[in-house]
Every structure is written in C-alpha cells, then in structure tokens.
CSV table of C-alpha atoms in Angstrom, one decimal:
chain,number,residue,atom,x,y,z
A,31,MET,CA,5.3,-21.2,20.2
A,32,SER,CA,7.0,-23.2,17.5
A,33,TYR,CA,5.6,-25.0,14.5
A,34,ARG,CA,7.6,-27.6,12.6
A,35,PRO,CA,7.2,-28.2,8.8
A,36,ALA,CA,4.9,-31.2,9.5
A,37,ASP,CA,2.3,-29.0,11.0
A,38,SER,CA,2.8,-25.8,8.9
A,39,LEU,CA,-0.8,-25.9,7.9
A,40,ARG,CA,-2.1,-26.1,11.5
A,41,PRO,CA,-5.0,-23.7,12.0
A,42,VAL,CA,-4.2,-20.5,13.8
A,43,THR,CA,-6.2,-19.8,17.0
A,44,LEU,CA,-6.9,-16.9,19.3
A,45,ASP,CA,-4.6,-18.5,21.8
A,46,ASP,CA,-1.8,-18.4,19.2
A,47,VAL,CA,-2.4,-14.7,18.7
A,48,ARG,CA,-2.4,-14.0,22.4
A,49,GLY,CA,0.8,-15.9,22.8
A,50,ALA,CA,2.3,-13.9,20.0
A,51,GLN,CA,1.2,-10.7,21.7
A,52,LYS,CA,3.1,-11.7,24.9
A,53,MET,CA,6.1,-12.5,22.8
A,54,LEU,CA,6.1,-9.1,21.1
A,55,THR,CA,5.9,-7.1,24.4
A,56,GLY,CA,8.7,-4.7,24.3
A,57,VAL,CA,9.5,-5.5,20.7
A,58,ALA,CA,6.6,-4.2,18.6
A,59,ARG,CA,4.8,-1.0,19.3
A,60,ALA,CA,1.1,-0.9,20.1
A,61,THR,CA,0.6,1.6,17.3
A,62,ALA,CA,-1.7,4.6,17.6
A,63,MET,CA,-5.3,4.8,16.4
A,64,GLU,CA,-6.3,8.2,15.1
A,65,GLY,CA,-9.8,9.4,14.2
A,66,SER,CA,-10.4,10.9,10.8
A,67,ARG,CA,-13.1,13.6,10.7
A,68,HIS,CA,-13.0,13.9,6.9
A,69,LEU,CA,-13.5,10.1,6.3
A,70,SER,CA,-16.1,10.0,9.1
A,71,GLN,CA,-18.2,12.7,7.3
A,72,LEU,CA,-17.7,11.0,4.0
A,73,VAL,CA,-18.8,7.6,5.3
A,74,GLY,CA,-21.5,8.8,7.7
A,75,SER,CA,-20.0,6.8,10.5
A,76,PRO,CA,-16.9,7.2,12.8
A,77,VAL,CA,-13.7,6.2,11.0
A,78,HIS,CA,-10.4,5.5,12.7
A,79,LEU,CA,-7.0,4.8,11.3
A,80,LYS,CA,-4.8,2.1,12.8
A,81,CYS,CA,-1.4,3.5,12.2
A,82,GLU,CA,0.9,0.5,11.5
A,83,ASN,CA,2.9,2.9,9.3
A,84,LEU,CA,4.3,4.1,12.6
A,85,GLN,CA,5.4,0.6,13.6
A,86,ARG,CA,9.1,-0.2,13.9
A,87,THR,CA,10.6,-0.7,10.4
A,88,GLY,CA,7.6,1.2,9.1
A,89,SER,CA,5.1,-1.7,8.7
A,90,PHE,CA,3.3,-4.5,10.5
A,91,LYS,CA,5.8,-7.1,9.1
A,92,LEU,CA,8.0,-7.0,12.2
A,93,ARG,CA,5.3,-8.7,14.2
A,94,GLY,CA,5.0,-11.9,12.2
A,95,ALA,CA,8.7,-12.1,11.4
A,96,TYR,CA,9.7,-11.8,15.1
A,97,VAL,CA,7.2,-14.5,16.2
A,98,ARG,CA,8.3,-16.8,13.4
A,99,ILE,CA,12.0,-16.5,14.1
A,100,ALA,CA,11.6,-16.6,17.9
A,101,GLY,CA,9.8,-19.9,17.5
A,102,LEU,CA,12.8,-21.6,15.9
A,103,LEU,CA,14.7,-24.4,17.6
A,104,PRO,CA,18.3,-23.6,18.7
A,105,GLU,CA,19.8,-25.5,15.9
A,106,GLU,CA,17.6,-23.7,13.4
A,107,ARG,CA,18.6,-20.3,14.7
A,108,ALA,CA,22.3,-21.4,14.5
A,109,ALA,CA,21.8,-22.1,10.7
A,110,GLY,CA,20.4,-18.6,10.2
A,111,VAL,CA,17.4,-17.4,8.3
A,112,VAL,CA,16.8,-16.3,4.7
A,113,ALA,CA,14.0,-14.2,3.2
A,114,ALA,CA,13.0,-12.7,-0.1
A,115,SER,CA,11.3,-9.3,-0.2
A,116,ALA,CA,11.2,-6.0,-2.1
A,117,GLY,CA,10.9,-4.0,1.2
A,118,ASN,CA,8.7,-4.4,4.2
A,119,HIS,CA,9.2,-8.1,5.0
A,120,ALA,CA,12.9,-7.6,4.3
A,121,GLN,CA,13.2,-5.0,7.0
A,122,GLY,CA,11.0,-6.9,9.4
A,123,VAL,CA,13.1,-10.0,9.1
A,124,ALA,CA,16.3,-8.0,9.4
A,125,LEU,CA,15.4,-6.3,12.6
A,126,ALA,CA,13.7,-9.4,14.2
A,127,SER,CA,16.9,-11.4,13.5
A,128,SER,CA,19.1,-8.8,14.9
A,129,LEU,CA,17.0,-8.6,18.1
A,130,LEU,CA,17.2,-12.4,18.5
A,131,GLY,CA,20.8,-12.7,17.6
A,132,VAL,CA,20.2,-14.7,14.4
A,133,HIS,CA,22.1,-14.2,11.2
A,134,SER,CA,19.8,-13.1,8.3
A,135,THR,CA,20.3,-13.1,4.6
A,136,VAL,CA,17.7,-11.2,2.6
A,137,PHE,CA,17.3,-11.5,-1.2
A,138,MET,CA,15.9,-8.4,-2.9
A,139,PRO,CA,15.2,-7.7,-6.5
A,140,ASN,CA,17.7,-5.5,-8.4
A,141,GLY,CA,15.0,-2.9,-8.9
A,142,ALA,CA,14.2,-2.5,-5.2
A,143,PRO,CA,14.2,1.1,-4.0
A,144,LEU,CA,17.6,2.2,-2.6
A,145,PRO,CA,16.1,3.4,0.7
A,146,LYS,CA,14.6,0.0,1.4
A,147,ILE,CA,17.9,-1.8,0.6
A,148,SER,CA,19.8,0.6,2.8
A,149,ALA,CA,17.4,0.2,5.7
A,150,THR,CA,17.5,-3.6,5.5
A,151,ARG,CA,21.3,-3.5,5.7
A,152,GLU,CA,21.2,-1.1,8.6
A,153,TYR,CA,18.8,-3.4,10.5
A,154,GLY,CA,21.5,-6.0,10.3
A,155,ALA,CA,20.8,-8.3,7.3
A,156,GLU,CA,23.2,-9.4,4.6
A,157,VAL,CA,21.5,-8.2,1.5
A,158,ARG,CA,21.8,-10.0,-1.9
A,159,LEU,CA,20.3,-8.5,-5.0
A,160,HIS,CA,19.0,-11.0,-7.5
A,161,GLY,CA,16.4,-11.0,-10.3
A,162,GLN,CA,14.2,-8.3,-11.7
A,163,VAL,CA,10.9,-9.5,-10.1
A,164,VAL,CA,10.1,-10.9,-6.7
A,165,ASP,CA,9.4,-14.4,-8.1
A,166,GLU,CA,13.0,-14.7,-9.3
A,167,THR,CA,14.2,-13.3,-5.9
A,168,LEU,CA,12.0,-15.8,-4.1
A,169,ALA,CA,13.4,-18.7,-6.1
A,170,ALA,CA,17.0,-17.6,-5.3
A,171,ALA,CA,16.2,-17.4,-1.5
A,172,GLN,CA,14.7,-20.8,-1.5
A,173,GLU,CA,17.7,-22.2,-3.4
A,174,TYR,CA,20.0,-20.6,-0.8
A,175,ALA,CA,17.9,-22.2,2.0
A,176,ALA,CA,18.3,-25.6,0.4
A,177,GLU,CA,22.0,-25.2,-0.1
A,178,THR,CA,22.9,-23.8,3.3
A,179,GLY,CA,20.2,-25.1,5.7
A,180,ALA,CA,19.1,-21.6,6.6
A,181,VAL,CA,15.4,-21.4,7.5
A,182,PHE,CA,13.2,-19.7,4.9
A,183,ILE,CA,11.0,-17.1,6.5
A,184,HIS,CA,7.9,-16.8,4.3
A,185,PRO,CA,6.2,-13.3,4.3
A,186,PHE,CA,2.7,-14.7,4.9
A,187,ASP,CA,2.3,-18.4,4.5
A,188,HIS,CA,3.0,-19.7,8.0
A,189,PRO,CA,1.0,-20.0,11.2
A,190,ASP,CA,3.6,-18.2,13.3
A,191,VAL,CA,3.6,-15.2,10.9
A,192,ILE,CA,-0.2,-15.0,10.8
A,193,ALA,CA,-0.4,-15.2,14.6
A,194,GLY,CA,2.1,-12.3,14.9
A,195,GLN,CA,0.1,-10.2,12.4
A,196,GLY,CA,-3.1,-11.0,14.3
A,197,THR,CA,-1.8,-9.0,17.2
A,198,VAL,CA,-3.0,-5.9,15.2
A,199,GLY,CA,-6.5,-7.2,15.6
A,200,LEU,CA,-6.2,-7.5,19.4
A,201,GLU,CA,-5.0,-3.9,19.6
A,202,ILE,CA,-7.9,-2.8,17.5
A,203,LEU,CA,-10.3,-4.4,19.9
A,204,ASP,CA,-8.6,-2.8,22.9
A,205,GLN,CA,-8.4,0.6,21.3
A,206,CYS,CA,-11.9,0.7,19.7
A,207,PRO,CA,-14.1,-1.9,21.6
A,208,GLU,CA,-17.2,-0.7,19.7
A,209,VAL,CA,-15.6,-1.4,16.2
A,210,GLY,CA,-18.1,-2.5,13.6
A,211,THR,CA,-16.0,-3.0,10.5
A,212,ILE,CA,-12.3,-3.5,10.0
A,213,VAL,CA,-10.9,-2.7,6.5
A,214,VAL,CA,-7.5,-4.1,5.7
A,215,GLY,CA,-5.3,-4.5,2.6
A,216,ILE,CA,-4.7,-8.0,1.3
A,217,GLY,CA,-1.6,-9.3,-0.6
A,218,GLY,CA,-0.8,-12.9,0.3
A,219,GLY,CA,-3.3,-12.6,3.1
A,220,GLY,CA,-1.3,-12.9,6.3
A,221,LEU,CA,-2.4,-9.6,7.9
A,222,ALA,CA,-6.1,-10.0,7.0
A,223,ALA,CA,-6.1,-13.7,8.2
A,224,GLY,CA,-4.4,-12.9,11.5
A,225,ILE,CA,-6.7,-10.0,12.2
A,226,ALA,CA,-9.8,-12.1,11.3
A,227,VAL,CA,-8.7,-14.9,13.6
A,228,ALA,CA,-8.2,-12.6,16.6
A,229,VAL,CA,-11.3,-10.4,16.1
A,230,LYS,CA,-13.8,-13.0,15.0
A,231,ALA,CA,-13.0,-15.2,18.1
A,232,VAL,CA,-13.9,-12.3,20.4
A,233,ARG,CA,-16.4,-10.3,18.3
A,234,PRO,CA,-17.9,-12.5,15.6
A,235,ASP,CA,-20.2,-9.7,14.7
A,236,VAL,CA,-17.4,-7.5,13.4
A,237,ARG,CA,-17.3,-7.2,9.7
A,238,ILE,CA,-13.9,-7.8,8.1
A,239,VAL,CA,-13.4,-6.4,4.6
A,240,GLY,CA,-10.2,-7.1,2.6
A,241,VAL,CA,-9.0,-4.8,-0.1
A,242,GLN,CA,-6.9,-5.7,-3.1
A,243,ALA,CA,-5.5,-3.7,-6.0
A,244,ALA,CA,-7.5,-4.5,-9.1
A,245,GLY,CA,-4.4,-5.2,-11.1
A,246,ALA,CA,-3.2,-7.8,-8.6
A,247,ALA,CA,-6.4,-9.3,-7.2
A,248,ALA,CA,-5.8,-13.0,-6.7
A,249,TYR,CA,-8.3,-13.4,-3.9
A,250,PRO,CA,-11.6,-12.9,-5.8
A,251,PRO,CA,-10.9,-15.7,-8.3
A,252,SER,CA,-9.4,-17.9,-5.6
A,253,LEU,CA,-12.5,-17.5,-3.4
A,254,ALA,CA,-14.7,-18.2,-6.4
A,255,ALA,CA,-12.7,-21.4,-7.2
A,256,GLY,CA,-12.5,-22.5,-3.5
A,257,ARG,CA,-8.7,-22.7,-3.7
A,258,PRO,CA,-5.7,-20.5,-4.3
A,259,VAL,CA,-5.2,-19.6,-7.9
A,260,THR,CA,-2.5,-17.6,-9.6
A,261,VAL,CA,-3.0,-14.3,-11.3
A,262,ALA,CA,-0.5,-13.9,-14.1
A,263,ASN,CA,1.6,-10.7,-14.2
A,264,PRO,CA,0.1,-8.8,-11.2
A,265,ALA,CA,0.6,-5.1,-11.8
A,266,THR,CA,0.0,-2.2,-9.4
A,267,MET,CA,1.9,0.6,-7.7
A,268,ALA,CA,1.0,-1.0,-4.4
A,269,ASP,CA,4.0,-3.3,-4.2
A,270,GLY,CA,3.1,-4.3,-0.7
A,271,ILE,CA,0.0,-6.2,-1.9
A,272,ARG,CA,1.3,-7.1,-5.4
A,273,VAL,CA,1.1,-10.9,-4.9
A,274,GLY,CA,0.1,-13.3,-7.7
A,275,ARG,CA,-1.2,-16.2,-5.5
A,276,PRO,CA,-2.7,-16.3,-2.0
A,277,GLY,CA,-0.8,-18.3,0.6
A,278,ASP,CA,-2.4,-21.7,1.5
A,279,VAL,CA,-2.5,-21.0,5.2
A,280,PRO,CA,-4.0,-17.5,5.0
A,281,PHE,CA,-6.4,-18.4,2.2
A,282,ALA,CA,-8.2,-21.0,4.3
A,283,LEU,CA,-8.6,-18.4,7.1
A,284,VAL,CA,-9.7,-15.6,4.8
A,285,GLU,CA,-12.2,-17.9,3.1
A,286,GLU,CA,-13.7,-18.8,6.5
A,287,LEU,CA,-13.5,-15.5,8.4
A,288,VAL,CA,-13.3,-12.5,6.1
A,289,ASP,CA,-16.7,-11.2,5.1
A,290,GLU,CA,-15.8,-9.5,1.8
A,291,VAL,CA,-12.9,-8.8,-0.5
A,292,ARG,CA,-13.1,-5.6,-2.6
A,293,THR,CA,-10.8,-4.2,-5.3
A,294,VAL,CA,-9.6,-0.7,-5.9
A,295,GLY,CA,-8.0,1.0,-9.0
A,296,GLU,CA,-4.8,2.9,-9.3
A,297,ASP,CA,-6.5,6.3,-9.3
A,298,GLN,CA,-8.3,5.4,-6.1
A,299,LEU,CA,-5.0,4.3,-4.5
A,300,SER,CA,-3.4,7.6,-5.5
A,301,ALA,CA,-6.2,9.6,-4.2
A,302,ALA,CA,-6.2,7.7,-0.9
A,303,LEU,CA,-2.4,8.2,-0.4
A,304,LEU,CA,-2.9,11.9,-1.1
A,305,LEU,CA,-5.8,12.1,1.4
A,306,CYS,CA,-3.7,10.4,4.1
A,307,LEU,CA,-0.9,13.0,3.6
A,308,GLU,CA,-3.2,16.1,3.4
A,309,ARG,CA,-5.9,15.3,5.9
A,310,ALA,CA,-4.4,12.7,8.3
A,311,LYS,CA,-0.8,14.0,8.0
A,312,MET,CA,0.3,10.4,7.5
A,313,VAL,CA,3.0,9.1,5.2
A,314,VAL,CA,1.5,5.9,3.9
A,315,GLU,CA,2.6,3.6,1.0
A,316,PRO,CA,0.0,2.7,-1.6
A,317,ALA,CA,-0.6,-0.7,-0.1
A,318,GLY,CA,-1.1,0.9,3.3
A,319,ALA,CA,-3.6,3.3,1.8
A,320,SER,CA,-5.7,0.6,0.1
A,321,PRO,CA,-8.3,0.5,2.9
A,322,VAL,CA,-8.8,4.3,2.6
A,323,ALA,CA,-9.1,3.8,-1.1
A,324,ALA,CA,-12.0,1.4,-0.5
A,325,LEU,CA,-13.7,3.9,1.7
A,326,LEU,CA,-13.3,6.6,-0.9
A,327,ALA,CA,-14.5,4.3,-3.7
A,328,ASP,CA,-17.8,3.4,-2.0
A,329,PRO,CA,-18.4,5.3,1.3
A,330,GLY,CA,-22.0,4.3,1.4
A,331,ALA,CA,-21.1,0.6,1.8
A,332,PHE,CA,-19.6,1.3,5.2
A,333,ALA,CA,-22.2,3.7,6.6
A,334,SER,CA,-24.3,1.2,8.5
A,335,ALA,CA,-21.6,-0.9,10.0
A,336,GLY,CA,-19.5,1.6,12.0
A,337,PRO,CA,-17.3,2.5,13.6
A,338,VAL,CA,-14.9,1.6,10.9
A,339,VAL,CA,-11.2,1.0,11.4
A,340,ALA,CA,-8.9,1.2,8.4
A,341,VAL,CA,-5.5,-0.4,8.8
A,342,LEU,CA,-2.7,1.7,7.4
A,343,SER,CA,-0.4,-1.3,7.1
A,344,GLY,CA,2.8,0.5,6.1
A,345,GLY,CA,4.6,3.7,5.3
A,346,ASN,CA,7.7,2.6,3.5
A,347,VAL,CA,7.2,4.5,0.3
A,348,ASP,CA,10.1,5.3,-2.0
A,349,PRO,CA,10.5,9.1,-2.4
A,350,VAL,CA,10.6,8.8,-6.2
A,351,LEU,CA,7.4,6.7,-6.2
A,352,LEU,CA,5.8,9.1,-3.8
A,353,GLN,CA,6.4,12.0,-6.1
A,354,ARG,CA,4.9,10.1,-9.0
A,355,VAL,CA,1.9,8.9,-7.0
A,356,LEU,CA,1.2,12.3,-5.6
A,357,ARG,CA,1.1,13.7,-9.2
A,358,HIS,CA,-1.2,10.8,-10.2
A,359,GLY,CA,-3.4,11.4,-7.2
A,360,MET,CA,-3.7,15.1,-7.8
A,361,ALA,CA,-4.5,14.4,-11.5
A,362,ALA,CA,-7.2,11.9,-10.4
A,363,GLN,CA,-8.8,14.5,-8.2
A,364,GLY,CA,-8.8,17.1,-11.1
A,365,ARG,CA,-6.1,19.2,-9.5
A,366,TYR,CA,-3.9,19.0,-12.6
A,367,LEU,CA,-5.0,20.2,-16.0
A,368,ALA,CA,-3.3,19.9,-19.4
A,369,VAL,CA,-4.7,22.2,-22.1
A,370,ARG,CA,-3.6,22.8,-25.7
A,371,LEU,CA,-4.7,25.9,-27.6
A,372,ARG,CA,-3.9,28.0,-30.6
A,373,LEU,CA,-3.0,31.6,-30.5
A,374,THR,CA,-1.6,34.3,-32.8
A,375,ASP,CA,2.2,34.0,-32.9
A,376,ARG,CA,3.2,37.6,-32.0
A,377,PRO,CA,5.1,39.3,-29.2
A,378,GLY,CA,3.1,39.5,-26.0
A,379,ALA,CA,0.7,36.8,-26.9
A,380,LEU,CA,1.9,34.4,-24.3
A,381,ALA,CA,1.9,37.1,-21.6
A,382,THR,CA,-1.8,37.9,-22.5
A,383,LEU,CA,-2.7,34.2,-22.2
A,384,LEU,CA,-0.9,33.9,-18.8
A,385,GLY,CA,-2.9,36.9,-17.7
A,386,VAL,CA,-6.1,35.1,-18.4
A,387,LEU,CA,-5.0,32.1,-16.4
A,388,SER,CA,-3.8,34.3,-13.5
A,389,ALA,CA,-7.2,36.0,-13.4
A,390,VAL,CA,-8.9,32.6,-12.9
A,391,ASP,CA,-6.3,31.6,-10.3
A,392,ALA,CA,-4.7,28.7,-12.3
A,393,ASN,CA,-1.0,28.0,-11.5
A,394,VAL,CA,1.1,27.3,-14.6
A,395,LEU,CA,3.6,24.5,-14.0
A,396,ASP,CA,4.9,24.1,-17.6
A,397,VAL,CA,4.6,25.7,-21.0
A,398,SER,CA,5.7,24.3,-24.4
A,399,HIS,CA,5.3,25.8,-27.9
A,400,ILE,CA,4.7,24.1,-31.3
A,401,ARG,CA,5.3,26.3,-34.4
A,402,THR,CA,6.1,23.7,-37.1
A,403,ASP,CA,3.0,21.6,-37.3
A,404,PRO,CA,1.6,21.8,-40.9
A,405,ARG,CA,-1.9,22.1,-39.4
A,406,LEU,CA,-1.0,25.6,-38.1
A,407,GLY,CA,-1.5,28.8,-40.0
A,408,LEU,CA,1.4,31.0,-40.9
A,409,ALA,CA,0.9,33.3,-37.9
A,410,GLU,CA,-0.3,30.6,-35.5
A,411,ALA,CA,1.4,28.7,-32.7
A,412,GLU,CA,0.1,25.9,-30.6
A,413,VAL,CA,0.8,26.0,-26.8
A,414,GLU,CA,0.5,23.2,-24.3
A,415,LEU,CA,0.2,24.2,-20.7
A,416,HIS,CA,0.2,22.1,-17.5
A,417,LEU,CA,-1.8,23.7,-14.8
A,418,GLU,CA,-2.3,23.2,-11.1
A,419,THR,CA,-6.0,23.6,-10.3
A,420,LYS,CA,-8.4,23.3,-7.4
A,421,GLY,CA,-10.6,20.4,-8.6
A,422,PRO,CA,-13.0,19.5,-11.4
A,423,VAL,CA,-15.1,22.6,-11.0
A,424,HIS,CA,-12.1,24.9,-11.2
A,425,CYS,CA,-10.9,23.0,-14.3
A,426,ALA,CA,-14.2,23.7,-16.0
A,427,GLU,CA,-13.9,27.4,-15.0
A,428,VAL,CA,-10.4,27.6,-16.6
A,429,GLY,CA,-11.6,26.1,-19.8
A,430,GLN,CA,-14.6,28.5,-20.0
A,431,SER,CA,-12.4,31.5,-19.3
A,432,LEU,CA,-10.0,30.6,-22.1
A,433,ARG,CA,-12.9,30.2,-24.6
A,434,GLU,CA,-14.5,33.5,-23.5
A,435,ALA,CA,-11.1,35.2,-24.1
A,436,GLY,CA,-11.2,33.9,-27.7
A,437,TYR,CA,-8.8,31.1,-27.5
A,438,THR,CA,-9.3,27.8,-29.5
A,439,VAL,CA,-9.0,25.0,-26.9
A,440,ILE,CA,-8.0,21.7,-28.6
A,441,ASP,CA,-9.5,18.7,-26.9
C-alpha cells in the first residue's frame, strides 16, 4: 500500500484497513479488551475498555506511523522521514522507522516532557527541540523536509495513517462482535476516522461517538460549517487531543461516518483518569481517558446502545502531570477540602482542632497560620487546612463537625 502526494486525499476503505492489519502483523500488538464492572453499572449496559495504552510505545500511534513509512518508495526511505510531535506520534514514528531501517528526525517542543523525549531517542530517532508550542515545532519539521527531502510523516492527515489506526476498529469487532457503541477521543481525527471506516463497513449499525476536550474542540464548529475550521489557542491538559484544526482527510470521514461528537471538561478528564487508575488499574493519559470522561459525564446517553467499547488511546502521561491531574481529579470528586477558620490563639488550640478532624476521619495534608491580618482580634488566629476526604458527603460532615465544635468556618 503506498499513496503518492497526488492522491493524498484518496478515500480510505475497508480493504485499506485490512491491508494495514496484515502489514502490522508481528509489529503492533492486538491489545487487550477489559470489562469494567463499575462503568457497566453506571451506564446500565456492558462497558469494555480497549487498552491501546498497552500498545508498543504506549499508544495507538505506532499503527499509523508504521503503515505510512512502510508504504514509502525506496528512494523516499533513503531520504529519511521527519515528524513533529510532543510525544505519542514522536515515539510511534521513531520505533516504526527503526523497525523499517529508515532514519528519522523528530522535532519536539522545548517544553515536551523529558520522559517522552528520552523514549523517542531510545526508539532510535534523532530528536531536535524547537519552539514552545507544537505549531512552531510543526513549521520547523516541514521546513526541514523541504530543505533535506525527508518525507514528512503527518500524525493524522494521510490515508495510510488513517488505515493503520483503523486496525483498532477491526480488533474491536473481533473481540466484541456484539458491540453497539464505540467511544473514542478525537484530536486531528485519524483514530476516529480509521475506526469508523473499518467498523461502519462491516457493522453500519454500530454507533461511533467522538470525544473532544472542551478547550480544544475544533470538530463541533467544523462539522457545523461543513469544513475544517481552526480553533484559536486550544487549551487542555489532554495534549494528545489538543489540536486546533481537523485534518482534511479525517474530517471528511468523521463527517460522513461518526454519529456524534461530544465534549468534556477538565474536571471530567481528571475524574476519568483517576477512575482508570483506581478501578481499572490502568495508567492512562488524559486524552486516553476522554471516552471514559464522556461516559461519566452522561452515562444515560449510552444505556440503550450497548455494549459500549471505550478506547483508551494512550498511556504516556508525564509523572509530574499525573501528580497534578490526580490532585485535580480528587478535588473534582470532593476528596480534597480546603477550609479556613478562626480560633483562639493559645497553646493547645491547634491540637484541639486536629482532634475534631480526627474524630470525623479527615486526613490533614497541610496547615498554615495567619496571625497578622487586621481583621483578626488580638487573641485570634486564622488557620487554613487542606484535608483529604471521602467525597462530597464526607466534606459536608467535616464542615458540620467544625461548626458544632464552635469554630467559625470562613467560606
């Protein structure tokens, strides 16, 4: 399978996806599908997780990158390939190139997480850091391609890439033949388009639902306009789907084949990532957790069209970001509580306060004192506490216990 620039907008077919699946035999893993009892109970229909976070390089991106590079002509391979990415596509291109004996140069933004930079190098790519945002990095990679003749490997806007990603859809049909709905995150649209091509050709009754982060949701306005439009300054923790404009090739397929595109907020993404860790024992990046976020946000919308398969598209999460996201997710679930209150500034007062919190089983994470605020009386102090709690009901119990003990809680 090999597409030249002249036919880069050629439609992707089921035969293309099946050809990609043969090409990926022994290269990409047929990733596991795990049932989720918690999500099934919440939705009211069986829910399964397609674990592309367990794919080689930690995401589905290897599939499309390998198919694209394998389809190059000998002279194109000799010139090498170049890509731009903050993480998942970078690693997919690096490993695919190494397996095929092709030199790869990957441009990454200066702020890319160090683990992703290190992994890309270890997979065999020459890494060049350029720019602060992916758009600047992308421009540098395209300039490099023009200067050197290296083939630019787009992360989603090419038929070969989409065909490779579509192999996820074939695996879903094989692993869950009775599937009723597939929920998948959307950035540029390559994965959703590929899955839709494969699944709709075999099972046109299957509902395909795309999910975007609300702060980087270019598909809803694009679908409304009937053409790809750009969203300025896309912002979300889910860097894997933080794309300002849909690709031309995937947009046409998403418009035709994807039944619905939903958006989720940052709190919902955090809660979904936390749920994947706690309930499914899966390390998933925010973009990979976006389908779960959609299920959490509106479980009733999926009850009548099961079984549901949620695609966990990747697990390459920076440990620093993971720490922040987990705190955010716990706060969104009411498992962190910050309270400020006034108490008499005398020896033993703090110990008495901590005793009240201990009695109600609240875990104190941090305490700070304020004694110099002019609003305070001569014998008063203000204390701010950060507590770990068990949810919204427990938070209310903590507040009630403090008030009953005579403390003035400042909202």
